[in-house]
Structures are given as C-alpha cells and as structure tokens.
GROMACS .gro file of N, CA and C in nm:
model
  390
    1MET      N    1   0.074  -0.124  -0.001
    1MET     CA    2  -0.004   0.026  -0.011
    1MET      C    3   0.115   0.143   0.034
    2THR      N    4   0.065   0.189  -0.083
    2THR     CA    5   0.157   0.356  -0.110
    2THR      C    6   0.100   0.448  -0.027
    3ASP      N    7  -0.001   0.474   0.005
    3ASP     CA    8  -0.077   0.576   0.094
    3ASP      C    9  -0.179   0.544   0.177
    4PRO      N   10  -0.134   0.526   0.298
    4PRO     CA   11  -0.228   0.420   0.381
    4PRO      C   12  -0.311   0.536   0.451
    5ILE      N   13  -0.277   0.670   0.479
    5ILE     CA   14  -0.382   0.751   0.434
    5ILE      C   15  -0.545   0.770   0.416
    6ALA      N   16  -0.481   0.792   0.273
    6ALA     CA   17  -0.588   0.738   0.199
    6ALA      C   18  -0.700   0.627   0.165
    7ASP      N   19  -0.631   0.497   0.222
    7ASP     CA   20  -0.723   0.396   0.248
    7ASP      C   21  -0.772   0.436   0.402
    8TYR      N   22  -0.701   0.463   0.532
    8TYR     CA   23  -0.766   0.539   0.615
    8TYR      C   24  -0.931   0.565   0.590
    9LEU      N   25  -0.912   0.705   0.540
    9LEU     CA   26  -1.016   0.778   0.439
    9LEU      C   27  -1.114   0.734   0.420
   10THR      N   28  -1.070   0.609   0.294
   10THR     CA   29  -1.173   0.569   0.198
   10THR      C   30  -1.273   0.416   0.283
   11ARG      N   31  -1.182   0.385   0.401
   11ARG     CA   32  -1.233   0.285   0.489
   11ARG      C   33  -1.374   0.346   0.527
   12ILE      N   34  -1.308   0.429   0.650
   12ILE     CA   35  -1.454   0.543   0.751
   12ILE      C   36  -1.547   0.572   0.618
   13ARG      N   37  -1.502   0.638   0.484
   13ARG     CA   38  -1.589   0.682   0.386
   13ARG      C   39  -1.725   0.563   0.334
   14ASN      N   40  -1.621   0.457   0.333
   14ASN     CA   41  -1.685   0.330   0.279
   14ASN      C   42  -1.798   0.266   0.365
   15ALA      N   43  -1.776   0.264   0.474
   15ALA     CA   44  -1.854   0.218   0.595
   15ALA      C   45  -1.942   0.324   0.617
   16ALA      N   46  -1.945   0.463   0.612
   16ALA     CA   47  -2.042   0.546   0.628
   16ALA      C   48  -2.162   0.515   0.512
   17LYS      N   49  -2.055   0.536   0.448
   17LYS     CA   50  -2.195   0.488   0.267
   17LYS      C   51  -2.271   0.383   0.328
   18ALA      N   52  -2.190   0.268   0.349
   18ALA     CA   53  -2.286   0.153   0.383
   18ALA      C   54  -2.382   0.145   0.506
   19GLN      N   55  -2.353   0.273   0.595
   19GLN     CA   56  -2.448   0.305   0.708
   19GLN      C   57  -2.361   0.159   0.831
   20HIS      N   58  -2.262   0.116   0.810
   20HIS     CA   59  -2.193   0.030   0.946
   20HIS      C   60  -2.193   0.076   1.075
   21SER      N   61  -2.218   0.022   1.169
   21SER     CA   62  -2.174   0.115   1.294
   21SER      C   63  -2.038   0.123   1.351
   22HIS      N   64  -1.973   0.062   1.274
   22HIS     CA   65  -1.790   0.074   1.294
   22HIS      C   66  -1.781   0.036   1.191
   23VAL      N   67  -1.587   0.018   1.225
   23VAL     CA   68  -1.529   0.011   1.092
   23VAL      C   69  -1.381  -0.023   1.193
   24ASP      N   70  -1.292  -0.155   1.174
   24ASP     CA   71  -1.186  -0.154   1.175
   24ASP      C   72  -1.079  -0.145   1.049
   25ILE      N   73  -1.013  -0.038   1.141
   25ILE     CA   74  -0.833  -0.021   1.049
   25ILE      C   75  -0.719  -0.075   1.114
   26PRO      N   76  -0.609  -0.098   1.024
   26PRO     CA   77  -0.489  -0.121   1.046
   26PRO      C   78  -0.438  -0.006   1.125
   27ALA      N   79  -0.381   0.006   1.274
   27ALA     CA   80  -0.350   0.106   1.330
   27ALA      C   81  -0.220   0.154   1.328
   28SER      N   82  -0.202   0.315   1.340
   28SER     CA   83  -0.034   0.369   1.293
   28SER      C   84  -0.009   0.522   1.419
   29ASN      N   85   0.027   0.554   1.439
   29ASN     CA   86   0.091   0.694   1.551
   29ASN      C   87  -0.030   0.770   1.415
   30LEU      N   88  -0.038   0.815   1.352
   30LEU     CA   89  -0.031   0.908   1.298
   30LEU      C   90  -0.219   0.908   1.223
   31LYS      N   91  -0.286   0.730   1.234
   31LYS     CA   92  -0.430   0.709   1.223
   31LYS      C   93  -0.467   0.742   1.354
   32LYS      N   94  -0.406   0.667   1.442
   32LYS     CA   95  -0.449   0.727   1.612
   32LYS      C   96  -0.476   0.851   1.665
   33ARG      N   97  -0.362   0.984   1.586
   33ARG     CA   98  -0.410   1.086   1.611
   33ARG      C   99  -0.510   1.162   1.532
   34ILE      N  100  -0.504   1.127   1.379
   34ILE     CA  101  -0.666   1.180   1.351
   34ILE      C  102  -0.745   1.114   1.365
   35THR      N  103  -0.808   0.988   1.425
   35THR     CA  104  -0.913   1.000   1.481
   35THR      C  105  -0.916   1.021   1.611
   36GLN      N  106  -0.854   1.084   1.702
   36GLN     CA  107  -0.865   1.136   1.780
   36GLN      C  108  -0.899   1.284   1.772
   37LEU      N  109  -0.864   1.336   1.638
   37LEU     CA  110  -0.887   1.462   1.616
   37LEU      C  111  -1.053   1.448   1.597
   38LEU      N  112  -1.109   1.386   1.486
   38LEU     CA  113  -1.207   1.294   1.450
   38LEU      C  114  -1.333   1.266   1.543
   39LEU      N  115  -1.247   1.274   1.642
   39LEU     CA  116  -1.360   1.271   1.777
   39LEU      C  117  -1.330   1.370   1.867
   40GLU      N  118  -1.233   1.448   1.888
   40GLU     CA  119  -1.320   1.585   1.895
   40GLU      C  120  -1.357   1.661   1.882
   41GLN      N  121  -1.330   1.656   1.735
   41GLN     CA  122  -1.467   1.803   1.624
   41GLN      C  123  -1.578   1.703   1.617
   42LYS      N  124  -1.604   1.609   1.757
   42LYS     CA  125  -1.713   1.550   1.714
   42LYS      C  126  -1.837   1.503   1.539
   43TYR      N  127  -1.721   1.464   1.483
   43TYR     CA  128  -1.736   1.365   1.351
   43TYR      C  129  -1.753   1.222   1.368
   44ILE      N  130  -1.702   1.122   1.491
   44ILE     CA  131  -1.736   1.070   1.519
   44ILE      C  132  -1.795   1.024   1.613
   45ALA      N  133  -1.839   0.906   1.661
   45ALA     CA  134  -1.913   0.844   1.830
   45ALA      C  135  -1.788   0.781   1.953
   46ASN      N  136  -1.686   0.752   1.873
   46ASN     CA  137  -1.567   0.681   1.959
   46ASN      C  138  -1.540   0.603   1.901
   47TYR      N  139  -1.380   0.555   1.993
   47TYR     CA  140  -1.312   0.474   1.898
   47TYR      C  141  -1.253   0.398   2.020
   48THR      N  142  -1.175   0.279   1.979
   48THR     CA  143  -1.139   0.235   2.092
   48THR      C  144  -0.984   0.142   2.016
   49ASN      N  145  -0.897   0.157   2.070
   49ASN     CA  146  -0.782   0.038   2.000
   49ASN      C  147  -0.753  -0.111   2.054
   50ILE      N  148  -0.726  -0.177   1.918
   50ILE     CA  149  -0.739  -0.324   1.950
   50ILE      C  150  -0.591  -0.397   1.940
   51ASP      N  151  -0.571  -0.473   2.008
   51ASP     CA  152  -0.376  -0.525   2.041
   51ASP      C  153  -0.491  -0.674   1.928
   52ASP      N  154  -0.398  -0.701   1.848
   52ASP     CA  155  -0.425  -0.792   1.776
   52ASP      C  156  -0.273  -0.863   1.777
   53GLY      N  157  -0.226  -0.844   1.858
   53GLY     CA  158  -0.035  -0.913   1.831
   53GLY      C  159   0.047  -0.834   1.718
   54LEU      N  160   0.021  -0.756   1.617
   54LEU     CA  161   0.042  -0.744   1.553
   54LEU      C  162   0.055  -0.568   1.514
   55GLN      N  163   0.021  -0.543   1.470
   55GLN     CA  164   0.019  -0.362   1.463
   55GLN      C  165  -0.123  -0.286   1.549
   56GLY      N  166  -0.203  -0.346   1.574
   56GLY     CA  167  -0.300  -0.364   1.650
   56GLY      C  168  -0.412  -0.255   1.512
   57LEU      N  169  -0.568  -0.239   1.610
   57LEU     CA  170  -0.659  -0.170   1.535
   57LEU      C  171  -0.701  -0.076   1.550
   58ILE      N  172  -0.763  -0.024   1.485
   58ILE     CA  173  -0.833   0.104   1.561
   58ILE      C  174  -1.000   0.053   1.505
   59ARG      N  175  -1.079   0.072   1.617
   59ARG     CA  176  -1.236   0.029   1.588
   59ARG      C  177  -1.276   0.199   1.563
   60ILE      N  178  -1.354   0.232   1.498
   60ILE     CA  179  -1.420   0.341   1.503
   60ILE      C  180  -1.536   0.322   1.550
   61TYR      N  181  -1.660   0.399   1.601
   61TYR     CA  182  -1.788   0.384   1.569
   61TYR      C  183  -1.802   0.484   1.524
   62LEU      N  184  -1.899   0.527   1.439
   62LEU     CA  185  -1.966   0.610   1.343
   62LEU      C  186  -2.091   0.641   1.363
   63LYS      N  187  -2.061   0.768   1.342
   63LYS     CA  188  -2.204   0.899   1.392
   63LYS      C  189  -2.283   0.927   1.278
   64TYR      N  190  -2.444   0.917   1.295
   64TYR     CA  191  -2.516   0.905   1.240
   64TYR      C  192  -2.659   0.983   1.293
   65ASP      N  193  -2.733   1.130   1.186
   65ASP     CA  194  -2.820   1.207   1.204
   65ASP      C  195  -2.930   1.143   1.258
   66ARG      N  196  -3.073   1.189   1.319
   66ARG     CA  197  -3.162   1.124   1.349
   66ARG      C  198  -3.228   1.039   1.199
   67SER      N  199  -3.198   1.099   1.064
   67SER     CA  200  -3.229   1.053   0.987
   67SER      C  201  -3.181   0.921   0.916
   68GLY      N  202  -3.059   0.920   0.962
   68GLY     CA  203  -2.945   0.769   0.927
   68GLY      C  204  -2.834   0.843   0.868
   69LYS      N  205  -2.835   0.916   0.839
   69LYS     CA  206  -2.720   0.971   0.745
   69LYS      C  207  -2.601   1.067   0.789
   70SER      N  208  -2.463   0.999   0.742
   70SER     CA  209  -2.345   0.990   0.861
   70SER      C  210  -2.326   1.165   0.835
   71ILE      N  211  -2.250   1.192   0.945
   71ILE     CA  212  -2.220   1.338   1.003
   71ILE      C  213  -2.086   1.384   0.921
   72ILE      N  214  -2.018   1.284   0.883
   72ILE     CA  215  -1.904   1.308   0.782
   72ILE      C  216  -1.975   1.314   0.641
   73LYS      N  217  -1.937   1.440   0.593
   73LYS     CA  218  -2.020   1.417   0.452
   73LYS      C  219  -1.919   1.400   0.341
   74GLU      N  220  -1.804   1.430   0.362
   74GLU     CA  221  -1.735   1.387   0.305
   74GLU      C  222  -1.569   1.412   0.333
   75LEU      N  223  -1.501   1.345   0.282
   75LEU     CA  224  -1.319   1.351   0.301
   75LEU      C  225  -1.226   1.309   0.201
   76VAL      N  226  -1.184   1.438   0.229
   76VAL     CA  227  -1.121   1.471   0.107
   76VAL      C  228  -0.935   1.433   0.114
   77ARG      N  229  -0.863   1.346   0.024
   77ARG     CA  230  -0.731   1.303   0.082
   77ARG      C  231  -0.662   1.475  -0.015
   78VAL      N  232  -0.575   1.539   0.078
   78VAL     CA  233  -0.569   1.709   0.032
   78VAL      C  234  -0.355   1.637  -0.076
   79SER      N  235  -0.322   1.634   0.057
   79SER     CA  236  -0.120   1.570   0.009
   79SER      C  237  -0.127   1.428  -0.014
   80LYS      N  238  -0.072   1.426  -0.152
   80LYS     CA  239  -0.079   1.292  -0.144
   80LYS      C  240   0.097   1.261  -0.200
   81PRO      N  241   0.117   1.131  -0.189
   81PRO     CA  242   0.229   1.077  -0.193
   81PRO      C  243   0.302   1.112  -0.300
   82GLY      N  244   0.269   1.155  -0.433
   82GLY     CA  245   0.365   1.179  -0.553
   82GLY      C  246   0.315   1.356  -0.550
   83LEU      N  247   0.237   1.411  -0.461
   83LEU     CA  248   0.214   1.570  -0.458
   83LEU      C  249   0.177   1.585  -0.360
   84ARG      N  250   0.298   1.625  -0.267
   84ARG     CA  251   0.279   1.692  -0.137
   84ARG      C  252   0.201   1.825  -0.124
   85ASN      N  253   0.121   1.882   0.000
   85ASN     CA  254   0.069   1.981  -0.047
   85ASN      C  255   0.127   2.092   0.093
   86TYR      N  256   0.155   2.202   0.105
   86TYR     CA  257   0.200   2.238   0.235
   86TYR      C  258   0.186   2.365   0.239
   87ALA      N  259   0.126   2.403   0.387
   87ALA     CA  260   0.059   2.560   0.356
   87ALA      C  261   0.145   2.620   0.486
   88ASP      N  262   0.218   2.763   0.434
   88ASP     CA  263   0.252   2.812   0.580
   88ASP      C  264   0.108   2.854   0.701
   89HIS      N  265   0.160   2.971   0.821
   89HIS     CA  266   0.035   2.995   0.875
   89HIS      C  267  -0.096   3.064   0.841
   90ASP      N  268   0.006   3.159   0.735
   90ASP     CA  269  -0.119   3.239   0.700
   90ASP      C  270  -0.157   3.192   0.547
   91ASN      N  271  -0.156   3.090   0.488
   91ASN     CA  272  -0.229   3.055   0.398
   91ASN      C  273  -0.289   2.915   0.438
   92LEU      N  274  -0.335   2.865   0.549
   92LEU     CA  275  -0.341   2.746   0.594
   92LEU      C  276  -0.505   2.740   0.547
   93PRO      N  277  -0.568   2.658   0.486
   93PRO     CA  278  -0.715   2.624   0.446
   93PRO      C  279  -0.835   2.625   0.538
   94ARG      N  280  -0.955   2.690   0.447
   94ARG     CA  281  -1.122   2.711   0.540
   94ARG      C  282  -1.159   2.604   0.474
   95VAL      N  283  -1.262   2.530   0.534
   95VAL     CA  284  -1.288   2.375   0.500
   95VAL      C  285  -1.433   2.433   0.467
   96LYS      N  286  -1.512   2.488   0.356
   96LYS     CA  287  -1.636   2.520   0.382
   96LYS      C  288  -1.660   2.601   0.468
   97ASN      N  289  -1.605   2.747   0.432
   97ASN     CA  290  -1.649   2.806   0.492
   97ASN      C  291  -1.617   2.850   0.646
   98ASN      N  292  -1.503   2.743   0.683
   98ASN     CA  293  -1.509   2.712   0.834
   98ASN      C  294  -1.631   2.605   0.890
   99MET      N  295  -1.707   2.560   0.820
   99MET     CA  296  -1.815   2.469   0.913
   99MET      C  297  -1.734   2.323   0.869
  100GLY      N  298  -1.596   2.294   0.821
  100GLY     CA  299  -1.547   2.171   0.806
  100GLY      C  300  -1.440   2.192   0.885
  101VAL      N  301  -1.315   2.103   0.860
  101VAL     CA  302  -1.187   2.084   0.918
  101VAL      C  303  -1.067   2.045   0.826
  102ALA      N  304  -0.944   2.069   0.860
  102ALA     CA  305  -0.816   2.018   0.770
  102ALA      C  306  -0.730   1.989   0.864
  103ILE      N  307  -0.720   1.880   0.810
  103ILE     CA  308  -0.592   1.838   0.913
  103ILE      C  309  -0.435   1.858   0.890
  104ILE      N  310  -0.385   1.926   0.929
  104ILE     CA  311  -0.233   1.952   0.940
  104ILE      C  312  -0.162   1.886   1.022
  105SER      N  313  -0.072   1.809   0.949
  105SER     CA  314   0.080   1.794   0.980
  105SER      C  315   0.206   1.816   1.021
  106THR      N  316   0.219   1.874   1.114
  106THR     CA  317   0.322   2.024   1.168
  106THR      C  318   0.413   1.956   1.254
  107SER      N  319   0.502   2.030   1.308
  107SER     CA  320   0.626   2.053   1.387
  107SER      C  321   0.593   1.984   1.509
  108LYS      N  322   0.456   2.012   1.528
  108LYS     CA  323   0.403   1.991   1.685
  108LYS      C  324   0.343   1.899   1.690
  109GLY      N  325   0.317   1.834   1.579
  109GLY     CA  326   0.216   1.679   1.574
  109GLY      C  327   0.108   1.694   1.461
  110VAL      N  328   0.002   1.665   1.466
  110VAL     CA  329  -0.102   1.616   1.400
  110VAL      C  330  -0.228   1.732   1.451
  111ILE      N  331  -0.248   1.832   1.423
  111ILE     CA  332  -0.347   1.911   1.446
  111ILE      C  333  -0.431   1.971   1.365
  112THR      N  334  -0.553   2.071   1.364
  112THR     CA  335  -0.650   2.104   1.303
  112THR      C  336  -0.603   2.246   1.224
  113ALA      N  337  -0.641   2.296   1.117
  113ALA     CA  338  -0.589   2.402   1.057
  113ALA      C  339  -0.592   2.517   1.200
  114ARG      N  340  -0.723   2.574   1.206
  114ARG     CA  341  -0.731   2.673   1.355
  114ARG      C  342  -0.631   2.652   1.424
  115GLU      N  343  -0.606   2.530   1.494
  115GLU     CA  344  -0.506   2.552   1.596
  115GLU      C  345  -0.358   2.578   1.559
  116ALA      N  346  -0.313   2.530   1.434
  116ALA     CA  347  -0.185   2.550   1.392
  116ALA      C  348  -0.209   2.693   1.315
  117LYS      N  349  -0.315   2.826   1.305
  117LYS     CA  350  -0.364   2.914   1.304
  117LYS      C  351  -0.326   2.988   1.410
  118ARG      N  352  -0.385   2.949   1.532
  118ARG     CA  353  -0.324   2.999   1.615
  118ARG      C  354  -0.244   3.017   1.713
  119GLU      N  355  -0.139   2.863   1.691
  119GLU     CA  356  -0.022   2.851   1.702
  119GLU      C  357   0.079   2.916   1.638
  120LYS      N  358   0.024   2.989   1.458
  120LYS     CA  359   0.138   3.032   1.430
  120LYS      C  360   0.216   2.937   1.331
  121ILE      N  361   0.197   2.833   1.286
  121ILE     CA  362   0.282   2.682   1.259
  121ILE      C  363   0.211   2.680   1.110
  122GLY      N  364   0.301   2.649   0.995
  122GLY     CA  365   0.253   2.538   0.876
  122GLY      C  366   0.288   2.428   0.880
  123GLY      N  367   0.252   2.346   0.781
  123GLY     CA  368   0.259   2.208   0.790
  123GLY      C  369   0.199   2.210   0.619
  124GLU      N  370   0.206   2.025   0.649
  124GLU     CA  371   0.163   1.924   0.509
  124GLU      C  372  -0.021   1.928   0.566
  125VAL      N  373  -0.085   1.984   0.412
  125VAL     CA  374  -0.230   1.978   0.469
  125VAL      C  375  -0.270   1.801   0.437
  126LEU      N  376  -0.321   1.739   0.522
  126LEU     CA  377  -0.315   1.597   0.511
  126LEU      C  378  -0.431   1.528   0.433
  127CYS      N  379  -0.601   1.632   0.530
  127CYS     CA  380  -0.700   1.613   0.468
  127CYS      C  381  -0.779   1.709   0.499
  128TYR      N  382  -0.944   1.714   0.439
  128TYR     CA  383  -1.047   1.778   0.512
  128TYR      C  384  -1.171   1.658   0.527
  129VAL      N  385  -1.213   1.714   0.623
  129VAL     CA  386  -1.311   1.666   0.678
  129VAL      C  387  -1.438   1.755   0.670
  130PHE      N  388  -1.563   1.694   0.602
  130PHE     CA  389  -1.707   1.823   0.661
  130PHE      C  390  -1.815   1.740   0.648
   0.00000   0.00000   0.00000
C-alpha cells in the first residue's frame, strides 16, 4: 500500500456510505491522532484501540443523525505521496467556510488548521473533513 492515510479515509467513507456501526482500520500513530481529532471535532461517536498481536487495530464507531445520514459528509485527501501540499500559517485552508476541518501535520504533531493558525505554524495539509 502506497498511501495508508488514503486507505484510512476510504475505509471510513465506505463504512459510512454502507451505514455500518463501526469500522476496523490497521493502526499507526498518525491514524490514531487523526482519529482522536475526529472524535474531538465530533465527527465520530467513539473509538477503541484493539491489540491483535501485530500492529493493532483502531475500531471507529461512526456517528449518524436522526434520519440515518452520516455526520461525515465528505473526506478528501489533499496531500498525496506524489504531490505533497504544504501551507504556511498565513495560507492555511478554510474548509466549507469554517464549517469543516482541515487536518495538518506540523512540527508539533497532527492538529487542526485552526490550532495551527492560532499557534502560527504551517505544515502538510493531510485532509479535509466536512
């Protein structure tokens, strides 16, 4: 697999479209941090780390509204292995007029674009969530 973050986003996107209650994803520290940000921003209901003796799994419990539609409308991978996308703190993206979240990988870890702007640090734009 050449892009584990794209695979992570695709698994969540597919599970939400199929209206599954949860999805299991192979774990990594980057994926754990992105999952934690999704929980903090209230895009997912909860998550647990499962130790399977290998690299582990992240079980993400998806969140739906009363009509059964997923809270996550769209997950977009921005920076790809073949074309990295970087932004300084002045040019950090706004997603859907600040209704969504941009997830940024910075020197201080993986944070949202709002936090990066507040701390005045730039980084690699990983994905948009809205």
